[in-house]
PDB file of C-alpha atoms and ligand atoms in Angstrom:
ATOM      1  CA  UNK A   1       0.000   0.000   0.000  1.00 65.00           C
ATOM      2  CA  UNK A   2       2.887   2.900   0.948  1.00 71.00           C
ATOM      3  CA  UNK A   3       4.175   2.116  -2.636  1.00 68.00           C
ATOM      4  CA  UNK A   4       1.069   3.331  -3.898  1.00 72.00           C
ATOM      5  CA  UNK A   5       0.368   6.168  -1.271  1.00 76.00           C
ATOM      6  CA  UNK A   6       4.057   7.165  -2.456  1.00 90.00           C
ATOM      7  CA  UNK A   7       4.471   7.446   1.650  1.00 94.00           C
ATOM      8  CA  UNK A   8       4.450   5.212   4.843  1.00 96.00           C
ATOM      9  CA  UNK A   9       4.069   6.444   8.665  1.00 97.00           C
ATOM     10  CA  UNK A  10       7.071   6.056  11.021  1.00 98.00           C
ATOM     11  CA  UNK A  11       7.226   6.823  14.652  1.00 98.00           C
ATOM     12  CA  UNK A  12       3.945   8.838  14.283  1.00 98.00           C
ATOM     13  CA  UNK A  13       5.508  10.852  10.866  1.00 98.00           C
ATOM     14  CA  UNK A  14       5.265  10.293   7.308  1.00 98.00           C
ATOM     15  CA  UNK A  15       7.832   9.266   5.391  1.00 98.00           C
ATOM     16  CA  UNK A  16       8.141   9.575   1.469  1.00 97.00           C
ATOM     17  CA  UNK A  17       9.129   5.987   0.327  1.00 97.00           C
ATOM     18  CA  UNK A  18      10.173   4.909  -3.101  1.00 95.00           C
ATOM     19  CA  UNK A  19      11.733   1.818  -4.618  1.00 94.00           C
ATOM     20  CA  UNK A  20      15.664   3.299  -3.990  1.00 95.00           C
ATOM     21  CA  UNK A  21      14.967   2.123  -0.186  1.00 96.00           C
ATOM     22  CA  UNK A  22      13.389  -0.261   2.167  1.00 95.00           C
ATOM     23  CA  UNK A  23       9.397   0.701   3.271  1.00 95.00           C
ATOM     24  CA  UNK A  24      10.463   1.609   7.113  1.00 97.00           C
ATOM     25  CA  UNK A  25       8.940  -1.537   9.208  1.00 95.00           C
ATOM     26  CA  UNK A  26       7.470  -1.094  12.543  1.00 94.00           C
ATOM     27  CA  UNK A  27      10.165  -3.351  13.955  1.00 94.00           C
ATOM     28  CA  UNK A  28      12.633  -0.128  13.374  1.00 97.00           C
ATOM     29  CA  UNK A  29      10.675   1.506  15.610  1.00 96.00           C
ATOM     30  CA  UNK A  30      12.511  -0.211  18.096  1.00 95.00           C
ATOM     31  CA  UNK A  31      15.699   1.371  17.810  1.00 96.00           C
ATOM     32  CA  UNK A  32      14.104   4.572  18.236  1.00 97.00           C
ATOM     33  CA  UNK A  33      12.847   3.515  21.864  1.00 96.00           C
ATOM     34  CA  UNK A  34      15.873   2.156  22.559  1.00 95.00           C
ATOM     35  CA  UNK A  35      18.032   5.237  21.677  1.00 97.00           C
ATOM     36  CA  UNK A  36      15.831   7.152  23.222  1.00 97.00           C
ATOM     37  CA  UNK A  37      16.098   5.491  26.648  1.00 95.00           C
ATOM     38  CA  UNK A  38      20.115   5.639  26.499  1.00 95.00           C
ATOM     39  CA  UNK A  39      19.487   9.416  25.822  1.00 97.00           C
ATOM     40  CA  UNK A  40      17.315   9.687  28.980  1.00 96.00           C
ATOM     41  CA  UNK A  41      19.199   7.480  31.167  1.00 94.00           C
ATOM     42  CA  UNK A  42      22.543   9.608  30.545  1.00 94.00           C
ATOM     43  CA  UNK A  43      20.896  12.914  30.872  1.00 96.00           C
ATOM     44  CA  UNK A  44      21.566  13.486  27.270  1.00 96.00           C
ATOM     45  CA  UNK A  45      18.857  15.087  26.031  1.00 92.00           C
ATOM     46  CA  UNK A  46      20.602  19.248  26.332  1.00 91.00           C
ATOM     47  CA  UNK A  47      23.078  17.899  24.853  1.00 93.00           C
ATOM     48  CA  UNK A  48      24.536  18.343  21.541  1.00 96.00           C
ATOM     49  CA  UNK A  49      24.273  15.032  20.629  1.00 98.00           C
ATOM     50  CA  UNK A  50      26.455  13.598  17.007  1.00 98.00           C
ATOM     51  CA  UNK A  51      24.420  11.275  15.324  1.00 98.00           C
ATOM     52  CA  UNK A  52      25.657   8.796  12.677  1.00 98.00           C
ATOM     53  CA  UNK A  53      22.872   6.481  10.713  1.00 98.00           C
ATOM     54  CA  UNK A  54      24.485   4.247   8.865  1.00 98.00           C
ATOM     55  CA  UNK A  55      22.392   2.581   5.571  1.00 98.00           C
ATOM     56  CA  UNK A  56      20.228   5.717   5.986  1.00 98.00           C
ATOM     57  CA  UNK A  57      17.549   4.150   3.204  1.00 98.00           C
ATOM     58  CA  UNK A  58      14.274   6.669   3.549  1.00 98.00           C
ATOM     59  CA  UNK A  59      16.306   8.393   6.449  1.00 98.00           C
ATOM     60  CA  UNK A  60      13.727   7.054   8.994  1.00 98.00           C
ATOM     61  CA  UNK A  61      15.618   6.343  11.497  1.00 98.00           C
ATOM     62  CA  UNK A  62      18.092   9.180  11.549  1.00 98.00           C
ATOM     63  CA  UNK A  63      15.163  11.643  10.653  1.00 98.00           C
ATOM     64  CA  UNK A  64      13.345  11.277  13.890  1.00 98.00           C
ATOM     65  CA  UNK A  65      15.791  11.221  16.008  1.00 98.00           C
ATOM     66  CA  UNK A  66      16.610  14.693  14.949  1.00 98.00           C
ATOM     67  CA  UNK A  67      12.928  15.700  15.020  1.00 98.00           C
ATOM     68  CA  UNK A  68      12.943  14.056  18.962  1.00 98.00           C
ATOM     69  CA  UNK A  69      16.591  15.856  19.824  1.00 98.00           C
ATOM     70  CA  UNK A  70      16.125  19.354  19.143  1.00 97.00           C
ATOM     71  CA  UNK A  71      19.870  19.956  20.158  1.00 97.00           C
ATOM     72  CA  UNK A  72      21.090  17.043  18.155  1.00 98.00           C
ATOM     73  CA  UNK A  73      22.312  17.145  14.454  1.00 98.00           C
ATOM     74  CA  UNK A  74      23.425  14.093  12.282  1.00 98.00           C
ATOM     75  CA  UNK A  75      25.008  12.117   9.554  1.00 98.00           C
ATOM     76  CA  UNK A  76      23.475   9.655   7.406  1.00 98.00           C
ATOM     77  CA  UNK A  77      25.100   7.616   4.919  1.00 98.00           C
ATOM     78  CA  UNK A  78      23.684   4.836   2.165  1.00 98.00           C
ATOM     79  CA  UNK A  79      25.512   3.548  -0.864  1.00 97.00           C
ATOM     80  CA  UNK A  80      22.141   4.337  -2.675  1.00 97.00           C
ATOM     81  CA  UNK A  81      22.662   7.481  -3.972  1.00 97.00           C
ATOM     82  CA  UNK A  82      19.035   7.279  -4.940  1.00 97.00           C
ATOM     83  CA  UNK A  83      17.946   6.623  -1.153  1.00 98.00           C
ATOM     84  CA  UNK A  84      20.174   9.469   0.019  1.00 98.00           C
ATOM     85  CA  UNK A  85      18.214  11.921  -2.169  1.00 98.00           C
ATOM     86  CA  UNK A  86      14.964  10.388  -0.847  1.00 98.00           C
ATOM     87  CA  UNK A  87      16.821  11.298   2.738  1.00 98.00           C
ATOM     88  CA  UNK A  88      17.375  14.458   1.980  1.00 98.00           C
ATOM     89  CA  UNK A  89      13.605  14.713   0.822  1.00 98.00           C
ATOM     90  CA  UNK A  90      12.240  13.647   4.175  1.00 98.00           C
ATOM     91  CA  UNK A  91      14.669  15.575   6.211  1.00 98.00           C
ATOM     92  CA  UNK A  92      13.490  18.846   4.327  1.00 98.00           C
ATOM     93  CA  UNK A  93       9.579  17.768   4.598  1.00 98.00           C
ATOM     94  CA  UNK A  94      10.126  17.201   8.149  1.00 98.00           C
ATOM     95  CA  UNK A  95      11.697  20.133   9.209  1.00 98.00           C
ATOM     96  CA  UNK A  96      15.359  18.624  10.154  1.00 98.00           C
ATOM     97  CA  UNK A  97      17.527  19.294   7.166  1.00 98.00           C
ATOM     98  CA  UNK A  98      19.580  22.375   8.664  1.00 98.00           C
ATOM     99  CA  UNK A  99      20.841  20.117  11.208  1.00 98.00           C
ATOM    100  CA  UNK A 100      21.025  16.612   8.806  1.00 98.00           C
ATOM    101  CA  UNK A 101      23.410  15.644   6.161  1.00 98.00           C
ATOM    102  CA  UNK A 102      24.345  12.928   3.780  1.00 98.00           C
ATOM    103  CA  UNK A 103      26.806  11.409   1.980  1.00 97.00           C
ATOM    104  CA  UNK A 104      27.376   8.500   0.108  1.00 97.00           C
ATOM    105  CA  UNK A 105      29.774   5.339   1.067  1.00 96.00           C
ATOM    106  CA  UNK A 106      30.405   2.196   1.788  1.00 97.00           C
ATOM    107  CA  UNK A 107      29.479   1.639   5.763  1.00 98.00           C
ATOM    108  CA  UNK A 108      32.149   3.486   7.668  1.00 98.00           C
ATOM    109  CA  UNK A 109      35.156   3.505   5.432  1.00 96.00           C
ATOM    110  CA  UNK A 110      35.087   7.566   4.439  1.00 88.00           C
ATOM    111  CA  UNK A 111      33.871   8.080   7.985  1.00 96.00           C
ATOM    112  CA  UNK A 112      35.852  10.288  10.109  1.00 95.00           C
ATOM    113  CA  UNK A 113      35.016  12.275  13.441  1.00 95.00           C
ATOM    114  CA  UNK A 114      33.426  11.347  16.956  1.00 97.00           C
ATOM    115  CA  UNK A 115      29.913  10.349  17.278  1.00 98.00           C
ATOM    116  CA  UNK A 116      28.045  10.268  20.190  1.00 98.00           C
ATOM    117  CA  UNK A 117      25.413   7.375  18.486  1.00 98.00           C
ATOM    118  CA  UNK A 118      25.699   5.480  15.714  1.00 98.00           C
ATOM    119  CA  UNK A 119      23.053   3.739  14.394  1.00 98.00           C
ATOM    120  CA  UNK A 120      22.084   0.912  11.744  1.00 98.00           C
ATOM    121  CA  UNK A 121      19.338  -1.239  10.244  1.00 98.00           C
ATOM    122  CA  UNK A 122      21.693  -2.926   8.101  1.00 97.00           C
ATOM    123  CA  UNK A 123      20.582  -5.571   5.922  1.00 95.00           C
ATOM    124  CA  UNK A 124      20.370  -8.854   7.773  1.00 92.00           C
ATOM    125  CA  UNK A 125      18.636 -11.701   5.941  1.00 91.00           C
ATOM    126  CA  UNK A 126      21.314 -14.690   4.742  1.00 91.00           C
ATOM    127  CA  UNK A 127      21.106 -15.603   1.070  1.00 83.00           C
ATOM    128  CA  UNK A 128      18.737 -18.576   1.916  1.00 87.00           C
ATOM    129  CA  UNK A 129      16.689 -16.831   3.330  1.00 89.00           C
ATOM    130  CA  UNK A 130      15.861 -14.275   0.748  1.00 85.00           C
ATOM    131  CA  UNK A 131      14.580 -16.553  -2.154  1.00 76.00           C
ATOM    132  CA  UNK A 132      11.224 -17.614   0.008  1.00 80.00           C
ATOM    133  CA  UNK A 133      10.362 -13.813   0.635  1.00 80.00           C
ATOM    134  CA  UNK A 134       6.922 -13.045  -0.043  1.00 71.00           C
ATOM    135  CA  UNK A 135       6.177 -10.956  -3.046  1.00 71.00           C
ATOM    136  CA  UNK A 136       5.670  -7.871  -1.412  1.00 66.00           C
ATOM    137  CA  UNK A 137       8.937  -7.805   0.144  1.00 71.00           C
ATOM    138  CA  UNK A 138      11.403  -9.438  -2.776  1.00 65.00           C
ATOM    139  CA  UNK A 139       9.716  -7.261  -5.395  1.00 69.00           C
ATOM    140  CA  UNK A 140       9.270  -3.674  -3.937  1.00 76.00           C
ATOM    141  CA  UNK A 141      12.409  -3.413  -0.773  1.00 86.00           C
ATOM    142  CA  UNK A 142      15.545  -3.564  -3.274  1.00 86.00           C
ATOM    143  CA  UNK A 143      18.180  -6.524  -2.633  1.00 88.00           C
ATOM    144  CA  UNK A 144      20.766  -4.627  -1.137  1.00 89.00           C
ATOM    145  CA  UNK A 145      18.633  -3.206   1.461  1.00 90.00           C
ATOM    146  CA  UNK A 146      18.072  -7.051   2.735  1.00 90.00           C
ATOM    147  CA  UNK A 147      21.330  -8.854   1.399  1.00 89.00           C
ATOM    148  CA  UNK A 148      23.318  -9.498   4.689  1.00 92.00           C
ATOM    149  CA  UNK A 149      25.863 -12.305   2.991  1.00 92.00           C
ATOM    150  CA  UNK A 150      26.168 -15.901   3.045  1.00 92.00           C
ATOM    151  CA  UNK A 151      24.686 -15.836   6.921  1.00 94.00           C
ATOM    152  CA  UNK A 152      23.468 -12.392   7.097  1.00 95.00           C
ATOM    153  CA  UNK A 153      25.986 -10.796   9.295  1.00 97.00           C
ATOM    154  CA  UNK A 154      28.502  -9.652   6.528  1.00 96.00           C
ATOM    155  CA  UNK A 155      27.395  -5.699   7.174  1.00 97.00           C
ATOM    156  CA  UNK A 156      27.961  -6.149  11.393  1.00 98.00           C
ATOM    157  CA  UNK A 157      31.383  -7.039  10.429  1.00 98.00           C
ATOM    158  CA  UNK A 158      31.986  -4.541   8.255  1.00 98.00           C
ATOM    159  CA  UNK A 159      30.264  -1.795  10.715  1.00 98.00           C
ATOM    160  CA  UNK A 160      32.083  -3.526  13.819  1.00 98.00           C
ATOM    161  CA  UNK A 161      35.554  -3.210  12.168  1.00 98.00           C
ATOM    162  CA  UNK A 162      35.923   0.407  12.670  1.00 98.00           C
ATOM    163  CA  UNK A 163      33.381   1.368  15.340  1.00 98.00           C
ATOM    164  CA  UNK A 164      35.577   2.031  18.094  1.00 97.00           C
ATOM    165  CA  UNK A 165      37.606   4.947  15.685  1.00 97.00           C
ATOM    166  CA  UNK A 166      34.781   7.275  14.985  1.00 98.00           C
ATOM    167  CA  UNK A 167      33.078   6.579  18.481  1.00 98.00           C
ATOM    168  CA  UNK A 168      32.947   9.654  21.260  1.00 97.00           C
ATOM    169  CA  UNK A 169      34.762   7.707  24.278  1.00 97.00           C
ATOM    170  CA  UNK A 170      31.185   7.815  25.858  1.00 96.00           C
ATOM    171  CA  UNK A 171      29.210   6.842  22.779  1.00 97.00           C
ATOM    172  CA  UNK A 172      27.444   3.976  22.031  1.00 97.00           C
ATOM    173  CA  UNK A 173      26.081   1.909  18.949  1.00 97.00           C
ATOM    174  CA  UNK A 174      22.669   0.406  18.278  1.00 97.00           C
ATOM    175  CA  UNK A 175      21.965  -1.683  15.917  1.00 98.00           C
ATOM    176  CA  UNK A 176      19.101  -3.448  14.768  1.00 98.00           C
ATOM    177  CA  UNK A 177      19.173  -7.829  14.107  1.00 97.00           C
ATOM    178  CA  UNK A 178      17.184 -10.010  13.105  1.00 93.00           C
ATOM    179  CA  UNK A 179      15.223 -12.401  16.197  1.00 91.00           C
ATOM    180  CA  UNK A 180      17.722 -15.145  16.109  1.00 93.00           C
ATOM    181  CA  UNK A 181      20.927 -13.004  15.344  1.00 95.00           C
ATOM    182  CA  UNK A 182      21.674 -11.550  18.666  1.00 95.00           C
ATOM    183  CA  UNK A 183      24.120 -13.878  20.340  1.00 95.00           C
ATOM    184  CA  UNK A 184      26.221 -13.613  16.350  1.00 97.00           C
ATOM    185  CA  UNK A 185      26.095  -9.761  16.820  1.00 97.00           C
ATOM    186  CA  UNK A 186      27.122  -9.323  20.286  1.00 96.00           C
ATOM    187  CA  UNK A 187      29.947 -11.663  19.312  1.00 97.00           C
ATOM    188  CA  UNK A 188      30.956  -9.821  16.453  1.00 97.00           C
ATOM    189  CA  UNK A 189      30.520  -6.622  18.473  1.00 97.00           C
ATOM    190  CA  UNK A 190      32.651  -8.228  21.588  1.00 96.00           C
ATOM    191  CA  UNK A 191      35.253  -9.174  18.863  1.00 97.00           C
ATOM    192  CA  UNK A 192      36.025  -5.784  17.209  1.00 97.00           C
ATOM    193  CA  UNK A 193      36.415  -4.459  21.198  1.00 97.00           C
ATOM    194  CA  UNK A 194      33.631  -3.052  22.226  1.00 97.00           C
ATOM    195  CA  UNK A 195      31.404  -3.611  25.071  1.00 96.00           C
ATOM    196  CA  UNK A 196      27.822  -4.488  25.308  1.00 94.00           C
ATOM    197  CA  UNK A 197      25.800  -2.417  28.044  1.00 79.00           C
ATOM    198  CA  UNK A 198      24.861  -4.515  31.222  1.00 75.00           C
ATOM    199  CA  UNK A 199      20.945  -2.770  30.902  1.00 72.00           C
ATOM    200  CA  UNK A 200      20.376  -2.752  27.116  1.00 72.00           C
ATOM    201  CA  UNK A 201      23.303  -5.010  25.326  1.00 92.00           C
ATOM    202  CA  UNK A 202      20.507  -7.046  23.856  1.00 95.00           C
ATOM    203  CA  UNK A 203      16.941  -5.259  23.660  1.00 93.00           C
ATOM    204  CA  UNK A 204      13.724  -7.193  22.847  1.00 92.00           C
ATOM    205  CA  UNK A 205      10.615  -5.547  20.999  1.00 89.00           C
ATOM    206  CA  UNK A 206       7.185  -5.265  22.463  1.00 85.00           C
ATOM    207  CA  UNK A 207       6.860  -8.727  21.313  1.00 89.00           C
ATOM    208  CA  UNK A 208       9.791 -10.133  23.527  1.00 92.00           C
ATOM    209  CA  UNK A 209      11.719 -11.048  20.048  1.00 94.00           C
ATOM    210  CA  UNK A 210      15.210 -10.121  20.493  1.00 95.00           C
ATOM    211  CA  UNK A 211      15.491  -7.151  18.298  1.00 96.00           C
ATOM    212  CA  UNK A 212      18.810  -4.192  18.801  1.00 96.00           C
ATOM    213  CA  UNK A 213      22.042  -4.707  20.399  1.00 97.00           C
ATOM    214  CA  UNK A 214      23.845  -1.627  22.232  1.00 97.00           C
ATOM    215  CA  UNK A 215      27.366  -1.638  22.848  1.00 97.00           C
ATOM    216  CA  UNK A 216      30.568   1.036  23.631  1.00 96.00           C
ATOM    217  CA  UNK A 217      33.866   1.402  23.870  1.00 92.00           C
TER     218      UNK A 217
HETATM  219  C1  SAM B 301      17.675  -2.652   5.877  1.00 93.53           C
HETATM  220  S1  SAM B 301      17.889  -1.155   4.947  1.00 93.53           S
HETATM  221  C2  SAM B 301      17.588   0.050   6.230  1.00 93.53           C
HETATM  222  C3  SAM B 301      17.057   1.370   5.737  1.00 93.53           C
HETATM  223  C4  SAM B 301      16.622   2.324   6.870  1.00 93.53           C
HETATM  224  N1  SAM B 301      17.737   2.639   7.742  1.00 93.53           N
HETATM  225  C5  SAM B 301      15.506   1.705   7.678  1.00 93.53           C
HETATM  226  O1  SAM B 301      15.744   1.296   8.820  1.00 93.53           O
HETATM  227  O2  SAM B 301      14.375   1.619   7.170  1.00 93.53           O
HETATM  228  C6  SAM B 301      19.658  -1.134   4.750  1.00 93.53           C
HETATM  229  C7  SAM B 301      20.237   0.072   4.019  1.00 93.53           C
HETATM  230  O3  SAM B 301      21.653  -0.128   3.925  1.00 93.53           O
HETATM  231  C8  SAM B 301      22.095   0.347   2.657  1.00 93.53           C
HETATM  232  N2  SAM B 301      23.368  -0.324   2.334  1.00 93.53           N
HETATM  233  C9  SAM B 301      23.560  -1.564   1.802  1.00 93.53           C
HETATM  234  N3  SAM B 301      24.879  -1.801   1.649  1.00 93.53           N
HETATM  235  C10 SAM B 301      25.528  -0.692   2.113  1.00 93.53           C
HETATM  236  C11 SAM B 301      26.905  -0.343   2.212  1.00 93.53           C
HETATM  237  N4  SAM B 301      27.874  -1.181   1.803  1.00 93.53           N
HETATM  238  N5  SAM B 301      27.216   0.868   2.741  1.00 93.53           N
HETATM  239  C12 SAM B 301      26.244   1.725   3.139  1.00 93.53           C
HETATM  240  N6  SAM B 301      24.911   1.446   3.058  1.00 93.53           N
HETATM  241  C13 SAM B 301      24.561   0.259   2.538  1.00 93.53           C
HETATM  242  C14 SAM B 301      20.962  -0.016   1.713  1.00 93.53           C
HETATM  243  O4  SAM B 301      21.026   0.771   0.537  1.00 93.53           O
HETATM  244  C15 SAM B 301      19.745   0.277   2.613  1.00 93.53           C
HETATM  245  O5  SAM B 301      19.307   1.609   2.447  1.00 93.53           O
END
C-alpha cells in the first residue's frame, strides 16, 4: 500500500518511500525507543548530541531522532545514492535538514570524526533466506537493502571493524538484528572491542523477540 500512497508512517511521521529504499517496518521503531532510553538514562537530552545512521535508506531512522533531539544534528550515509536523495527529501519535509546531512559510502570507510550514536538497520537476511520472501517484500524493498551475505551478518562485520575509531569515548552503537541473530552480533561486536551495556546489550521488541544490540567502547 505505501508504494502506492508514495508514503508510509514512522514513529507517528510520514515518510516519502520509493523503490531506492526499504518501506520503514514497525520493527525499526525499536531502535528509536531504545536510543531514546540511552538518551534519557545519561541525561543526554541538552546535549549536543552527534548522530551517525548508517544505511540511511528513507532516512527514517536518523530523521526522527533529529525531530525528537532538538539539540542534536546528524550524519546519514547509504551507498544508494538514490535513497540518500529520498533522505534528503524527508529531512526537508520534516523540518530537520539544517541540522542533517548525507553522503554516500560504503558503511564506515570515508567516515571520520566522533559520534556520540551510531546507528544501523543494516541488511540482515542470509542468502537462503531471501529466495522464500513473499512478493511484497522481494519485489518492492531492493536486494541490497536485505542482502546481509552468506549468513546475514557480513554488514555487522563490516560496521564492527571500525566502530571504536569514529566513536565519542562515551558513545554507544545500536543496531538493529534479526530475532535469532543476537548472540552472532554481540559476538561480532565483543570481537572488534567493544562492550555491550549490562541494561540494554541485547533489547527485545514489544513482542519479547530479540530485536537491537547496544554496545561502547
Ligand atoms: C535494511 S535497509 C535500512 C534502511 C533504513 N535505515 C531503515 O531502517 O528503514 C539497509 C540500508 O543499507 C544500505 N546499504 C547496503 N549496503 C551498504 C553499504 N555497503 N554501505 C552503506 N549502506 C549500505 C541499503 O542501501 C539500505 O538503504
Amino acid at each position: 500500500m505505501s508504494r502506492i500512497t508514495g508514503a508510509r508512517e514512522f514513529y507517528g511521521r510520514r515518510f516519502l518511500v520509493d523503490p531506492h529504499a526499504l518501506d520503514p517496518r514497525p520493527d525499526t521503531e525499536s531502535l528509536i525507543e531504545g536510543a531514546l532510553e540511552l538518551v534519557e538514562r545519561n541525561g543526554w537530552r541538552k546535549r549536543p548530541l552527534e548522530l551517525l545512521d548508517l544505511g540511511t535508506g528513507t532516512g527514517c531512522i536518523l530523521i526522527t531522532l533529529l525531530a525528537e533531539l532538538p539539540q542534536a544534528t546528524g550524519l546519514g550515509t547509504d551507498i544508494s545514492s538514490g535513497a540518500l536523495a529520498l533522505a534528503a527529501a524527508n529531512a526537508r519535509r520534516l523540518g530537520v535538514a539544517d541540522r542533517t546531512s548525507f553522503i554516500a559510502g560504503d558503511w564506515l570507510e570515508a567516515i571520520a570524526g566522533e559520534f556520540d550514536l551510531i546507528l544501523a538497520n543494516p541488511p540482515y537476511l542470509a542468502a537462503s533466506e531471501i529466495a522464500p520472501l513473499s512478493k511484497e517484500v522481494a519485489e518492492f524493498d531492493p536486494r541490497r537493502a536485505l542482502d546481509g551475505g552468506r549468513d546475514g551478518l557480513d554488514a555487522y562485520r563490516r560496521i564492527a571493524a571500525r566502530a571504536g575509531q569514529v566513536l565519542a569515548p562515551t558513545g554507544r552503537i545500536l543496531v538493529e538484528i534479526g530475532a535469532t541473530r543476537a548472540e552472532a552480533v554481540a559476538g561480532i561486536l565483543r570481537g572488534a572491542g567493544l562492550r555491550l551495556d549490562e541494561a540494554q546489550g541485547i533489547r527485545p521488541d514489544l513482542a519479547g523477540r530479540p530485536r537491537s544490540v547496544m554496545a561502547g567502547m
